[in-house]
Coordinates of C-alpha atoms in Angstrom, one line a residue:
Chain A
M1 CA -45.2 -11.4 62.5
S2 CA -47.8 -14.4 64.3
S3 CA -47.2 -17.2 62.6
S4 CA -47.9 -20.8 62.8
A5 CA -45.5 -21.7 65.2
V6 CA -47.1 -22.8 68.8
E7 CA -45.6 -20.3 70.8
T8 CA -46.5 -17.3 68.7
E9 CA -50.2 -16.7 69.2
S10 CA -52.1 -13.3 68.4
P11 CA -52.1 -11.2 71.1
D12 CA -55.3 -10.5 72.6
L13 CA -55.1 -7.0 71.8
V14 CA -53.4 -4.8 69.3
C15 CA -54.3 -1.2 69.1
E16 CA -53.1 2.1 67.9
L17 CA -54.2 5.4 69.2
D18 CA -52.8 8.6 67.5
N19 CA -53.6 11.0 70.5
V20 CA -52.0 10.1 73.4
Q21 CA -52.9 13.3 75.5
G22 CA -56.5 12.7 75.0
M23 CA -56.0 9.2 76.7
V24 CA -53.9 10.7 79.5
D25 CA -56.8 13.5 80.3
A26 CA -59.5 10.9 80.3
L27 CA -57.4 8.6 83.0
T28 CA -56.5 11.7 84.9
S29 CA -60.1 12.2 85.7
V30 CA -60.4 9.1 88.2
R31 CA -57.4 9.7 89.9
W32 CA -58.1 10.8 93.3
K33 CA -55.6 9.4 95.5
R34 CA -51.8 8.7 95.3
H35 CA -52.5 4.9 95.1
Q36 CA -54.9 3.3 93.2
D37 CA -55.2 0.0 91.7
A38 CA -57.2 -0.5 88.4
V39 CA -58.9 -3.0 86.5
L40 CA -58.9 -3.2 82.9
E41 CA -61.3 -4.9 80.7
L42 CA -60.9 -5.5 77.0
S43 CA -63.4 -6.3 74.3
E44 CA -64.0 -6.3 70.8
H45 CA -66.2 -2.7 71.6
G46 CA -63.1 -1.2 73.4
I47 CA -61.2 -0.6 76.7
V48 CA -62.9 0.2 80.1
L49 CA -60.7 1.1 82.9
I50 CA -62.2 0.6 86.6
V51 CA -61.2 2.2 89.6
E52 CA -62.7 1.6 93.5
D53 CA -62.7 3.0 96.9
T54 CA -63.9 1.3 100.0
G55 CA -66.8 0.3 98.4
C56 CA -68.4 3.6 97.9
L57 CA -67.1 4.7 95.1
Q58 CA -66.5 3.3 91.3
A59 CA -65.5 5.1 88.2
K60 CA -65.3 3.9 85.0
V61 CA -63.4 5.4 82.0
Y62 CA -64.8 3.9 78.4
L63 CA -62.4 4.1 75.4
Q64 CA -64.3 2.7 72.3
R65 CA -62.8 1.1 69.7
E66 CA -63.4 3.8 67.4
L67 CA -60.6 6.3 69.2
F68 CA -58.3 4.1 68.1
V69 CA -56.4 4.3 64.7
R70 CA -56.3 0.4 64.3
Y71 CA -58.0 -2.1 66.8
E72 CA -57.6 -5.8 66.4
Y73 CA -59.0 -8.1 69.0
S74 CA -58.3 -11.7 68.7
A75 CA -59.0 -12.5 72.6
H76 CA -61.7 -15.2 73.6
G77 CA -63.9 -13.5 76.4
R78 CA -62.9 -10.4 77.8
P79 CA -59.3 -10.6 79.3
R80 CA -59.0 -8.4 82.3
F81 CA -55.8 -7.7 84.5
G82 CA -54.8 -4.8 87.0
V83 CA -52.4 -2.5 86.8
S84 CA -51.4 0.9 89.3
L85 CA -53.3 3.7 87.8
G86 CA -50.5 6.0 88.6
L87 CA -48.0 4.4 87.3
F88 CA -50.1 3.5 84.3
V89 CA -50.9 7.5 83.4
D90 CA -47.4 8.5 84.4
C91 CA -46.0 6.2 81.8
L92 CA -48.3 7.2 79.0
N93 CA -47.2 10.8 80.3
T94 CA -43.7 9.9 79.0
F95 CA -45.1 9.4 75.4
C96 CA -47.1 12.8 75.4
I97 CA -43.9 15.0 74.7
P98 CA -44.3 18.2 72.6
G99 CA -43.2 17.4 69.0
H100 CA -43.1 13.7 69.6
S101 CA -46.3 13.3 67.6
G102 CA -46.2 9.5 66.3
P103 CA -49.1 7.2 67.2
I104 CA -48.6 4.7 70.3
E105 CA -49.3 1.6 69.7
F106 CA -50.5 -1.4 72.9
Q107 CA -50.4 -4.6 73.2
Y108 CA -51.6 -7.3 75.6
P109 CA -50.5 -9.3 76.6
G110 CA -46.6 -9.6 76.4
P111 CA -44.7 -12.7 77.1
D112 CA -44.8 -12.2 80.3
M113 CA -48.7 -10.8 80.8
Q114 CA -47.4 -7.2 80.6
L115 CA -49.1 -4.3 79.1
L116 CA -46.9 -3.4 76.2
L117 CA -46.5 0.2 74.6
K118 CA -44.4 1.5 71.7
S119 CA -44.0 4.6 69.8
T120 CA -42.0 5.3 66.5
D121 CA -41.1 8.7 66.2
S122 CA -39.5 8.5 63.2
L123 CA -36.7 6.1 62.1
S124 CA -34.3 7.0 64.3
S125 CA -35.7 7.1 67.7
C126 CA -38.3 5.3 69.7
T127 CA -40.1 4.8 73.0
Y128 CA -41.5 2.0 74.7
A129 CA -42.8 0.7 78.1
E130 CA -43.5 -2.6 79.7
I131 CA -46.3 -2.6 82.5
R132 CA -46.3 -5.5 84.6
T133 CA -49.8 -6.6 85.8
R134 CA -51.6 -8.4 88.1
I135 CA -54.9 -10.9 88.2
P136 CA -57.4 -8.9 89.8
D137 CA -58.5 -10.2 93.1
T138 CA -61.8 -9.4 93.3
I139 CA -64.5 -9.0 90.9
S140 CA -65.6 -5.3 90.1
W141 CA -68.3 -4.4 92.0
D142 CA -71.3 -4.2 89.7
Y143 CA -72.9 -1.1 91.1
N144 CA -76.0 -2.6 89.3
F145 CA -77.7 1.1 88.6
E146 CA -81.1 1.1 88.2
P147 CA -83.6 4.0 87.7
A148 CA -85.3 5.5 90.7
G149 CA -88.5 5.6 89.0
S150 CA -90.6 5.3 85.7
T151 CA -88.5 8.2 84.4
P152 CA -84.6 8.6 85.8
I153 CA -84.3 11.6 87.8
S154 CA -81.3 13.7 86.1
F155 CA -79.9 17.0 85.2
T156 CA -76.8 18.3 83.3
V157 CA -74.9 21.0 84.5
K158 CA -71.9 22.9 82.9
S159 CA -68.9 21.1 84.4
S160 CA -67.3 23.9 85.5
A161 CA -70.1 25.0 87.2
L162 CA -70.2 21.5 88.9
K163 CA -66.9 21.8 90.0
E164 CA -66.8 25.0 91.2
A165 CA -69.6 24.2 93.7
I166 CA -68.1 21.2 94.7
D167 CA -64.9 22.8 95.4
D168 CA -67.0 25.8 97.1
L169 CA -68.7 23.1 99.5
E170 CA -65.4 21.9 101.1
W171 CA -65.8 20.8 104.5
P172 CA -63.7 18.0 105.8
G173 CA -65.5 15.2 106.8
S174 CA -68.5 16.2 106.2
S175 CA -71.4 15.6 103.6
I176 CA -73.5 17.3 100.8
Q177 CA -76.8 17.0 100.6
I178 CA -78.1 17.0 96.8
T179 CA -82.0 17.7 96.2
L180 CA -84.0 17.6 92.9
Q181 CA -87.3 19.5 93.0
P182 CA -90.1 19.3 89.9
T183 CA -91.3 22.7 90.8
P184 CA -89.5 25.3 90.8
P185 CA -87.4 22.6 89.1
S186 CA -84.3 23.4 90.6
V187 CA -81.1 21.2 92.1
T188 CA -79.6 22.1 95.7
F189 CA -76.3 21.4 96.6
K190 CA -76.0 21.6 100.7
G191 CA -73.0 21.4 102.7
E192 CA -73.4 20.2 106.2
G193 CA -70.6 20.2 109.0
H194 CA -69.9 23.7 110.4
G195 CA -72.4 25.9 109.3
D196 CA -74.5 25.8 106.2
L197 CA -73.6 26.8 102.8
Q198 CA -76.4 25.8 100.0
I199 CA -76.1 26.5 95.6
D200 CA -78.9 26.7 93.9
F201 CA -79.3 25.8 90.2
M202 CA -82.5 26.9 88.8
Y203 CA -83.2 25.3 85.7
Y204 CA -85.1 28.3 83.9
A205 CA -83.0 30.8 85.5
N206 CA -79.7 30.2 83.5
M207 CA -80.3 27.4 80.6
D208 CA -76.5 28.0 80.1
L209 CA -75.5 26.5 83.8
L210 CA -78.2 24.0 84.2
T211 CA -78.9 22.8 80.4
A212 CA -81.3 19.9 81.0
F213 CA -83.3 18.8 84.2
N214 CA -86.0 15.8 84.5
C215 CA -87.5 15.4 87.9
D216 CA -91.0 14.3 88.8
Q217 CA -90.6 14.0 92.7
V218 CA -88.9 15.3 95.3
V219 CA -85.4 13.5 95.8
S220 CA -83.1 14.1 98.1
H221 CA -79.9 12.2 99.7
R222 CA -76.6 13.0 101.3
Y223 CA -72.9 11.7 100.1
K224 CA -69.8 11.7 101.7
Y225 CA -68.1 15.1 100.5
K226 CA -64.6 13.6 99.7
F227 CA -66.4 11.2 97.3
L228 CA -68.4 13.9 95.8
R229 CA -65.2 15.4 95.3
A230 CA -63.4 12.6 93.5
T231 CA -65.7 13.2 90.6
T232 CA -64.7 16.6 89.8
S233 CA -61.3 17.1 91.4
N234 CA -59.2 16.1 87.9
I235 CA -61.6 17.2 85.3
P236 CA -59.0 17.9 82.8
S237 CA -59.4 21.4 81.5
S238 CA -60.0 20.8 77.8
V239 CA -63.5 19.7 79.3
I240 CA -63.7 23.2 80.9
K241 CA -62.3 24.5 78.0
D242 CA -64.6 22.5 75.2
N243 CA -67.7 24.0 77.6
R244 CA -68.8 20.4 78.2
G245 CA -71.6 19.6 80.4
S246 CA -71.8 16.6 82.6
K247 CA -74.8 14.4 83.6
L248 CA -75.9 13.4 87.0
T249 CA -78.3 10.8 87.8
I250 CA -80.3 9.7 90.9
G251 CA -80.8 6.0 90.8
R252 CA -83.1 3.3 93.2
G253 CA -81.4 4.2 96.6
G254 CA -79.9 7.4 96.4
M255 CA -77.0 5.8 94.0
L256 CA -75.6 8.8 92.1
K257 CA -74.0 8.4 88.8
V258 CA -71.9 11.3 87.3
Q259 CA -71.2 11.1 83.6
H260 CA -68.1 13.4 82.1
L261 CA -67.1 13.5 78.4
V262 CA -63.5 14.0 77.4
S263 CA -62.0 14.6 74.3
V264 CA -59.7 12.3 72.7
A265 CA -59.1 14.5 69.5
K266 CA -55.8 15.6 68.6
P267 CA -56.2 19.4 68.8
S268 CA -54.9 19.8 65.4
N269 CA -57.3 17.3 63.6
S270 CA -59.5 18.2 60.5
H271 CA -62.6 16.9 61.9
Q272 CA -65.7 18.0 60.5
H273 CA -67.6 19.2 63.4
I274 CA -65.2 21.6 65.5
D275 CA -67.3 23.7 67.5
S276 CA -67.8 22.9 71.3
V277 CA -70.4 20.6 71.7
G278 CA -70.3 18.8 68.0
Q279 CA -67.4 16.7 68.4
P280 CA -68.0 12.7 66.6
P281 CA -68.8 10.7 69.3
S282 CA -66.1 8.0 68.2
R283 CA -63.2 11.2 69.7
I284 CA -65.0 10.9 73.3
A285 CA -64.0 9.0 76.1
Y286 CA -67.0 8.6 78.7
I287 CA -66.0 9.1 82.3
E288 CA -68.6 7.5 85.0
F289 CA -68.9 7.7 88.7
F290 CA -70.9 5.9 91.0
V291 CA -71.2 7.3 94.4
K292 CA -73.4 5.1 97.0
P293 CA -75.3 7.8 99.3
Q294 CA -74.6 8.0 103.1
V295 CA -76.8 5.9 105.4
D296 CA -79.0 7.9 108.6
E297 CA -76.9 6.8 111.7
E298 CA -81.0 6.3 112.7
N299 CA -80.5 3.2 109.6
A300 CA -77.2 2.1 110.2
Y301 CA -78.3 -1.1 111.7
D302 CA -81.0 -2.0 109.2
S303 CA -80.9 -4.4 106.7
Chain B
M1 CA -3.2 37.7 98.0
K2 CA -4.9 40.1 95.5
F3 CA -7.4 39.6 92.8
K4 CA -8.7 42.2 90.5
A5 CA -10.7 42.7 87.0
F6 CA -13.2 44.3 85.3
L7 CA -16.2 42.4 83.5
T8 CA -16.7 42.9 80.0
D9 CA -20.2 43.7 78.6
H10 CA -19.4 39.8 76.9
G11 CA -18.4 38.6 80.1
V12 CA -21.7 39.7 81.9
N13 CA -23.8 38.3 79.5
L14 CA -22.2 35.1 79.5
L15 CA -22.6 34.9 83.5
E16 CA -26.1 36.4 83.9
K17 CA -28.0 35.5 81.3
R18 CA -26.4 31.9 80.8
F19 CA -24.2 30.2 83.2
L20 CA -24.8 31.5 86.3
P21 CA -28.9 30.2 85.6
A22 CA -27.5 26.8 84.5
L23 CA -24.5 26.0 87.1
D24 CA -27.4 27.1 90.1
K25 CA -29.1 24.2 88.9
M26 CA -26.1 21.8 89.6
G27 CA -25.7 23.3 93.3
K28 CA -25.9 25.8 95.4
T29 CA -22.4 26.5 96.2
C30 CA -19.4 25.4 94.2
H31 CA -15.6 26.7 94.0
L32 CA -14.5 29.5 92.3
Y33 CA -10.7 28.8 91.1
L34 CA -8.8 31.6 89.6
T35 CA -5.5 31.2 87.7
R36 CA -3.5 33.4 85.5
D37 CA -5.0 32.7 82.7
H38 CA -8.5 31.0 83.6
A39 CA -11.5 31.5 86.0
I40 CA -13.3 28.1 86.9
F41 CA -16.4 27.3 88.4
L42 CA -16.1 23.7 90.2
H43 CA -19.4 21.5 91.4
N44 CA -18.6 18.9 93.8
L45 CA -15.1 18.2 92.7
L46 CA -13.9 17.7 96.2
N47 CA -16.7 15.5 97.6
G48 CA -17.5 12.3 95.6
D49 CA -21.5 12.4 95.7
G50 CA -23.2 14.6 93.7
I51 CA -22.9 15.4 89.8
Q52 CA -19.9 17.6 89.0
S53 CA -19.7 20.1 86.9
I54 CA -16.7 22.1 85.3
A55 CA -17.1 25.6 83.8
Q56 CA -14.3 26.9 82.3
F57 CA -13.4 30.4 81.0
Q58 CA -10.1 31.8 79.6
K59 CA -9.8 35.4 81.7
E60 CA -10.7 37.0 78.6
A61 CA -14.0 35.7 77.8
L62 CA -15.2 37.4 80.9
F63 CA -12.7 40.1 81.9
E64 CA -10.2 42.7 80.8
D65 CA -7.4 44.2 83.0
Y66 CA -6.8 41.0 85.1
R67 CA -4.6 41.4 87.9
I68 CA -3.9 38.0 90.1
S69 CA -1.5 37.4 92.4
S70 CA -0.9 34.8 95.5
Q71 CA 1.8 33.0 97.4
N72 CA 0.4 29.8 95.3
D73 CA 1.7 30.1 91.8
D74 CA -1.1 33.2 91.5
R75 CA -3.5 30.7 92.3
I76 CA -6.8 31.4 94.5
A77 CA -9.8 29.4 95.3
F78 CA -12.9 29.6 97.6
T79 CA -16.3 28.5 97.7
I80 CA -19.2 31.0 96.8
D81 CA -22.9 30.9 97.2
L82 CA -24.1 30.9 93.6
S83 CA -27.9 32.5 94.0
L84 CA -26.0 35.4 96.8
L85 CA -23.8 35.7 93.5
Q86 CA -26.4 36.1 90.9
R87 CA -28.2 38.4 93.2
A88 CA -25.2 40.9 93.7
L89 CA -24.7 40.9 89.9
R90 CA -28.3 41.8 89.3
S91 CA -27.9 44.3 91.4
V92 CA -25.1 45.6 90.2
L93 CA -26.3 45.3 86.7
T94 CA -29.1 47.8 86.9
I95 CA -27.2 50.5 88.1
Y96 CA -24.1 49.9 85.4
T97 CA -26.6 50.1 82.5
E98 CA -27.7 53.3 83.6
F99 CA -24.8 54.7 82.9
G100 CA -23.4 52.5 79.7
G101 CA -20.4 53.9 78.1
S102 CA -18.9 57.6 78.4
I103 CA -20.5 60.6 79.0
G104 CA -20.2 63.5 76.3
G105 CA -16.9 62.0 74.9
D106 CA -15.3 61.6 77.7
A107 CA -13.5 58.9 77.1
T108 CA -13.3 57.4 81.0
A109 CA -16.0 54.4 80.3
N110 CA -17.9 53.2 83.5
R111 CA -16.5 49.9 83.8
L112 CA -18.0 46.7 86.5
Q113 CA -14.8 46.0 88.8
I114 CA -14.7 42.9 90.6
K115 CA -12.1 42.3 93.2
L116 CA -11.4 39.8 96.6
V117 CA -11.4 42.2 99.2
K118 CA -11.5 41.5 102.9
K119 CA -13.7 43.5 105.4
T120 CA -15.7 43.6 108.8
P121 CA -19.2 42.7 108.3
P122 CA -21.4 45.0 110.3
H123 CA -22.3 43.1 113.3
S124 CA -18.9 40.9 114.1
N125 CA -15.2 42.2 114.8
Q126 CA -13.4 39.4 112.5
P127 CA -12.6 40.6 108.9
M128 CA -14.0 38.4 106.5
P129 CA -13.1 37.7 102.8
F130 CA -15.7 38.7 100.2
L131 CA -15.8 38.8 96.3
T132 CA -16.7 42.4 95.6
F133 CA -18.4 44.0 92.6
E134 CA -18.2 47.9 92.5
T135 CA -19.7 50.3 89.5
K136 CA -21.1 53.6 89.2
G137 CA -24.5 55.0 88.1
Y138 CA -25.9 57.7 86.6
K139 CA -26.4 59.5 90.6
S140 CA -25.1 56.7 92.3
A141 CA -22.5 53.9 93.0
V142 CA -23.1 50.6 94.1
I143 CA -20.9 48.0 95.9
Q144 CA -22.4 44.6 96.6
D145 CA -20.6 42.0 98.5
V146 CA -20.9 38.4 98.3
P147 CA -19.4 36.6 101.4
I148 CA -17.2 33.7 100.4
S149 CA -15.3 31.3 102.1
K150 CA -11.5 31.3 103.8
P151 CA -9.4 30.8 100.3
L152 CA -8.4 27.5 99.8
S153 CA -5.1 26.3 101.7
R154 CA -1.8 25.6 99.1
T155 CA -3.1 22.1 100.0
D156 CA -6.4 22.0 99.3
V157 CA -5.7 23.9 95.7
L158 CA -3.6 21.0 95.0
E159 CA -6.2 18.6 95.5
L160 CA -8.7 20.8 93.7
Q161 CA -6.3 21.3 91.0
S162 CA -5.4 17.3 90.7
A163 CA -9.3 16.5 91.0
L164 CA -9.8 18.9 87.8
D165 CA -6.8 17.3 86.0
M166 CA -8.6 14.1 86.3
A167 CA -12.0 15.3 85.3
Q168 CA -10.7 16.7 82.3
D169 CA -10.4 13.4 80.7
L170 CA -13.1 12.5 77.9
P171 CA -14.7 9.0 77.0
Q172 CA -13.5 7.6 74.2
T173 CA -16.9 8.0 72.4
L174 CA -19.5 10.5 72.5
V175 CA -22.7 11.1 70.8
Q176 CA -24.5 14.2 70.2
V177 CA -28.0 14.9 71.5
P178 CA -30.6 15.5 68.9
D179 CA -33.2 17.7 70.9
M180 CA -32.2 19.0 74.6
N181 CA -35.4 20.5 75.0
Q182 CA -37.3 17.2 73.8
L183 CA -34.8 14.8 76.0
Q184 CA -35.7 17.5 79.1
S185 CA -39.4 17.1 78.5
F186 CA -38.8 13.4 78.6
V187 CA -37.0 13.1 81.7
D188 CA -39.2 15.5 83.6
R189 CA -41.4 13.2 83.2
M190 CA -39.5 9.4 83.5
K191 CA -39.0 10.9 86.9
H192 CA -42.4 10.4 88.2
V193 CA -41.4 6.6 87.1
G194 CA -38.5 5.8 88.7
D195 CA -35.2 6.7 90.1
V196 CA -32.6 4.9 88.5
L197 CA -31.9 5.4 84.9
N198 CA -29.8 2.8 82.6
V199 CA -27.7 4.9 80.1
S200 CA -26.4 3.1 77.1
I201 CA -24.2 4.5 74.3
T202 CA -22.7 2.4 71.0
K203 CA -20.1 3.3 68.9
Y204 CA -23.0 2.9 66.1
G205 CA -24.3 6.1 67.5
D206 CA -27.4 4.9 69.4
L207 CA -28.4 6.6 72.5
H208 CA -30.4 4.2 74.8
L209 CA -32.1 5.4 78.2
Q210 CA -34.2 3.1 80.3
I211 CA -35.8 3.1 83.6
S212 CA -36.5 -0.5 85.0
T213 CA -38.3 -1.1 88.5
S214 CA -40.3 -4.3 89.7
L215 CA -43.2 -2.6 88.2
I216 CA -42.3 -1.0 85.0
T217 CA -39.7 -0.8 82.2
L218 CA -39.6 2.5 80.4
G219 CA -37.0 3.1 77.8
A220 CA -36.3 5.7 74.8
E221 CA -33.7 5.2 71.9
F222 CA -32.1 7.5 69.6
R223 CA -30.3 5.9 67.1
K224 CA -28.1 7.5 64.0
L225 CA -26.7 10.4 66.5
K226 CA -23.6 11.9 65.4
V227 CA -20.5 10.3 67.1
I228 CA -17.3 11.9 67.9
G229 CA -14.4 9.3 68.7
E230 CA -14.2 5.8 68.7
Q231 CA -17.0 4.6 66.1
A232 CA -18.0 1.5 64.5
R233 CA -20.5 0.4 61.9
V234 CA -24.2 -0.7 62.2
P235 CA -24.3 -4.4 62.1
P236 CA -26.3 -5.5 59.4
G237 CA -29.5 -7.3 60.2
D238 CA -30.1 -4.7 63.4
E239 CA -33.2 -3.1 62.0
N240 CA -36.2 -5.1 63.4
L241 CA -34.7 -5.8 66.7
T242 CA -35.8 -4.0 70.0
A243 CA -33.9 -1.6 71.6
Q244 CA -33.1 -4.2 74.2
T245 CA -31.4 -6.6 72.2
R246 CA -30.0 -3.9 69.8
T247 CA -28.1 -2.8 73.2
R248 CA -27.4 -6.0 74.7
R249 CA -25.5 -7.5 71.5
A250 CA -23.6 -4.0 71.0
I251 CA -22.6 -4.5 74.7
D252 CA -21.6 -8.2 74.3
K253 CA -19.7 -7.4 71.1
G254 CA -17.8 -4.5 73.2
D255 CA -19.3 -1.6 71.0
A256 CA -21.4 -0.5 73.7
M257 CA -21.5 0.7 77.3
S258 CA -24.2 0.9 79.5
V259 CA -24.1 2.4 83.3
Q260 CA -26.7 3.3 85.9
V261 CA -27.3 7.0 87.2
S262 CA -30.1 8.6 89.3
V263 CA -32.5 10.2 87.3
K264 CA -32.4 13.5 89.1
H265 CA -28.4 13.9 88.1
F266 CA -29.4 13.3 84.7
F267 CA -32.4 15.7 84.7
K268 CA -29.7 18.2 86.1
S269 CA -27.6 17.8 83.7
I270 CA -29.4 18.5 80.6
Q271 CA -30.5 21.9 82.5
C272 CA -26.9 22.9 81.9
H273 CA -28.7 23.6 78.2
L274 CA -29.6 26.8 80.0
A275 CA -26.6 27.9 79.2
K276 CA -27.3 27.9 76.0
P277 CA -24.4 25.5 74.2
D278 CA -24.6 25.0 70.8
C279 CA -24.6 20.9 70.8
A280 CA -24.3 18.4 73.7
F281 CA -22.7 15.0 73.8
Y282 CA -23.2 12.2 76.2
G283 CA -20.0 9.7 76.8
I284 CA -19.5 7.1 79.2
A285 CA -15.9 7.1 81.0
Q286 CA -13.7 4.5 80.6
Q287 CA -14.6 1.5 82.8
G288 CA -17.8 2.8 83.2
S289 CA -16.4 5.0 85.6
C290 CA -19.1 8.3 85.2
L291 CA -21.3 9.6 82.4
T292 CA -20.0 12.7 80.7
V293 CA -21.7 14.9 79.3
V294 CA -20.1 17.8 77.2
F295 CA -21.6 21.2 75.8
Q296 CA -19.8 22.6 72.6
F297 CA -19.9 26.4 72.6
F298 CA -19.2 27.7 68.6
I299 CA -18.5 30.9 68.1
P300 CA -21.1 33.5 67.4
G301 CA -22.1 33.4 63.7
T302 CA -19.8 30.2 62.7
R303 CA -19.3 26.5 63.4
Q304 CA -16.1 26.5 64.8
T305 CA -16.0 25.9 68.3
D306 CA -15.3 28.5 70.9
K307 CA -12.0 27.4 73.2
S308 CA -12.3 29.8 75.6
I309 CA -15.5 28.5 77.0
S310 CA -16.0 25.2 78.3
L311 CA -18.8 23.2 80.2
H312 CA -19.0 19.6 81.0
C313 CA -20.7 17.3 83.7
R314 CA -19.9 13.9 85.2
L315 CA -22.7 11.8 86.6
P316 CA -21.7 9.5 89.3
V317 CA -22.5 5.8 88.2
L318 CA -24.7 4.3 91.0
V319 CA -23.8 0.7 90.1
D320 CA -21.0 -0.4 87.7
S321 CA -22.9 -2.2 85.3
G322 CA -20.3 -2.4 82.8
T323 CA -20.7 -5.4 80.4
N324 CA -24.2 -6.3 82.2

């Protein structure tokens, strides 16, 4: 296919995925608005998709090359391009027809810098797509997450419990205060707005809910509800079913990092470990959200 | 004008379980056109915009003791709301099925009667036309009146009949849909990507669907489908081309046609599979005037076409792309 002719260079990336539903699930988890522009970064390690909102919220989806059945990378450097997230996901969804189980091939760039998708269902049918890309006009905000102290302050909570807690704390326009304290080891979510609601996770009370906890000092920060909500609103049902945990880390300055794991494995696959947690790491997509803390009004005009 | 008939069990099954749910998807109201030999449900035949559908039954497929008379050659047509019709039919059926067949050897079996009547509704002093269902149950009798429009005038019936005659033209090439369920899932998802669907059909037996907007081109190609009508051999060397190139070449050769239709209309046409047809075929009418889908019903237990039932839809073309 790629020959010595001047015009036909190898594309930067040709890769093949055997379970598009998994990719749809992973990308859906970072959809919180109708119209979102995403940036895709390609490298020899895999694909990263980045979405942002008003400089306060950023989400990244890591699709490592091991997720792909085939991954042929021949770019110089790391190509970056922009696509509409909603359009990309809706397009991928059309490849997810039950009974339509063939692998999907991605190629970038096409002759016009498009992202090309192709699926050959059988000898006699195929589905294809060409998605227009754009040059991203801003460098993705590197949230430069740094640990708050010598030991990272973090906890791991069951994803379904986290989602439920945030759903319960819904008060439009309000903020949520997250407090971690070492004694007794616990995490508190408090909703402030019209009235008061507090949800506590005690580390030793229920080991199924809060499965890990690291905190050596009291830490407390507030986050705008709508941004916190965005981190859990579209968690795919597979995450809930797989009984996964989400890890939350509070970094320097109160920056919050929320991490989820989404299975990209084919449901009927013959994997060696098929219990709830023991998926081989190569069949997991990593989702990361970064949420900036809300600055107090008194300090609003400081630096 | 008079119309009275009894619905057979087969007719009830055809309407209640299959055709009325499918036709309901085509549009809320339709014409019911009754002639000496046929009962026909017609959608959008007299107004140009929406998807047209024609469901035609020979009277024996639905009724027995069918009696019709009118000054217009024994033809009667009116508009009816399909959800009201379904509701009325379901309601009489709950009573009718209580009392299936004859009591204690009595030869008079229970029957489900349908007839055209004029009644004065409770809060009015004007008599209005209704299509009425009547039957008996174990302990009760039930009458369900479905309000209908004033029956069409002679001129309007003529117009309806000629629209029907024009709509019976079949495309020269029809290709069989391989899997209606799969196609439905696909088009259901495609709806989120764009509004306009390009449909190309070749004489080689290819069906190529494509949505193309400024941001995305998304398509699916189905090849080696069964062809009814004009066919042609696949030209050699076509195997490694893209779907788009293959289609373009076929059009240039005169072996294919392509039209643009609304995705929503296309999706509606697939929902006709609620009528449980045995096969479905798509074809483009001459000069690309419309996209036609024809549903075929077999006599149960055979692969012979049941000629007493026919269902087909015609989708308006958005832009006559012709050989585009």
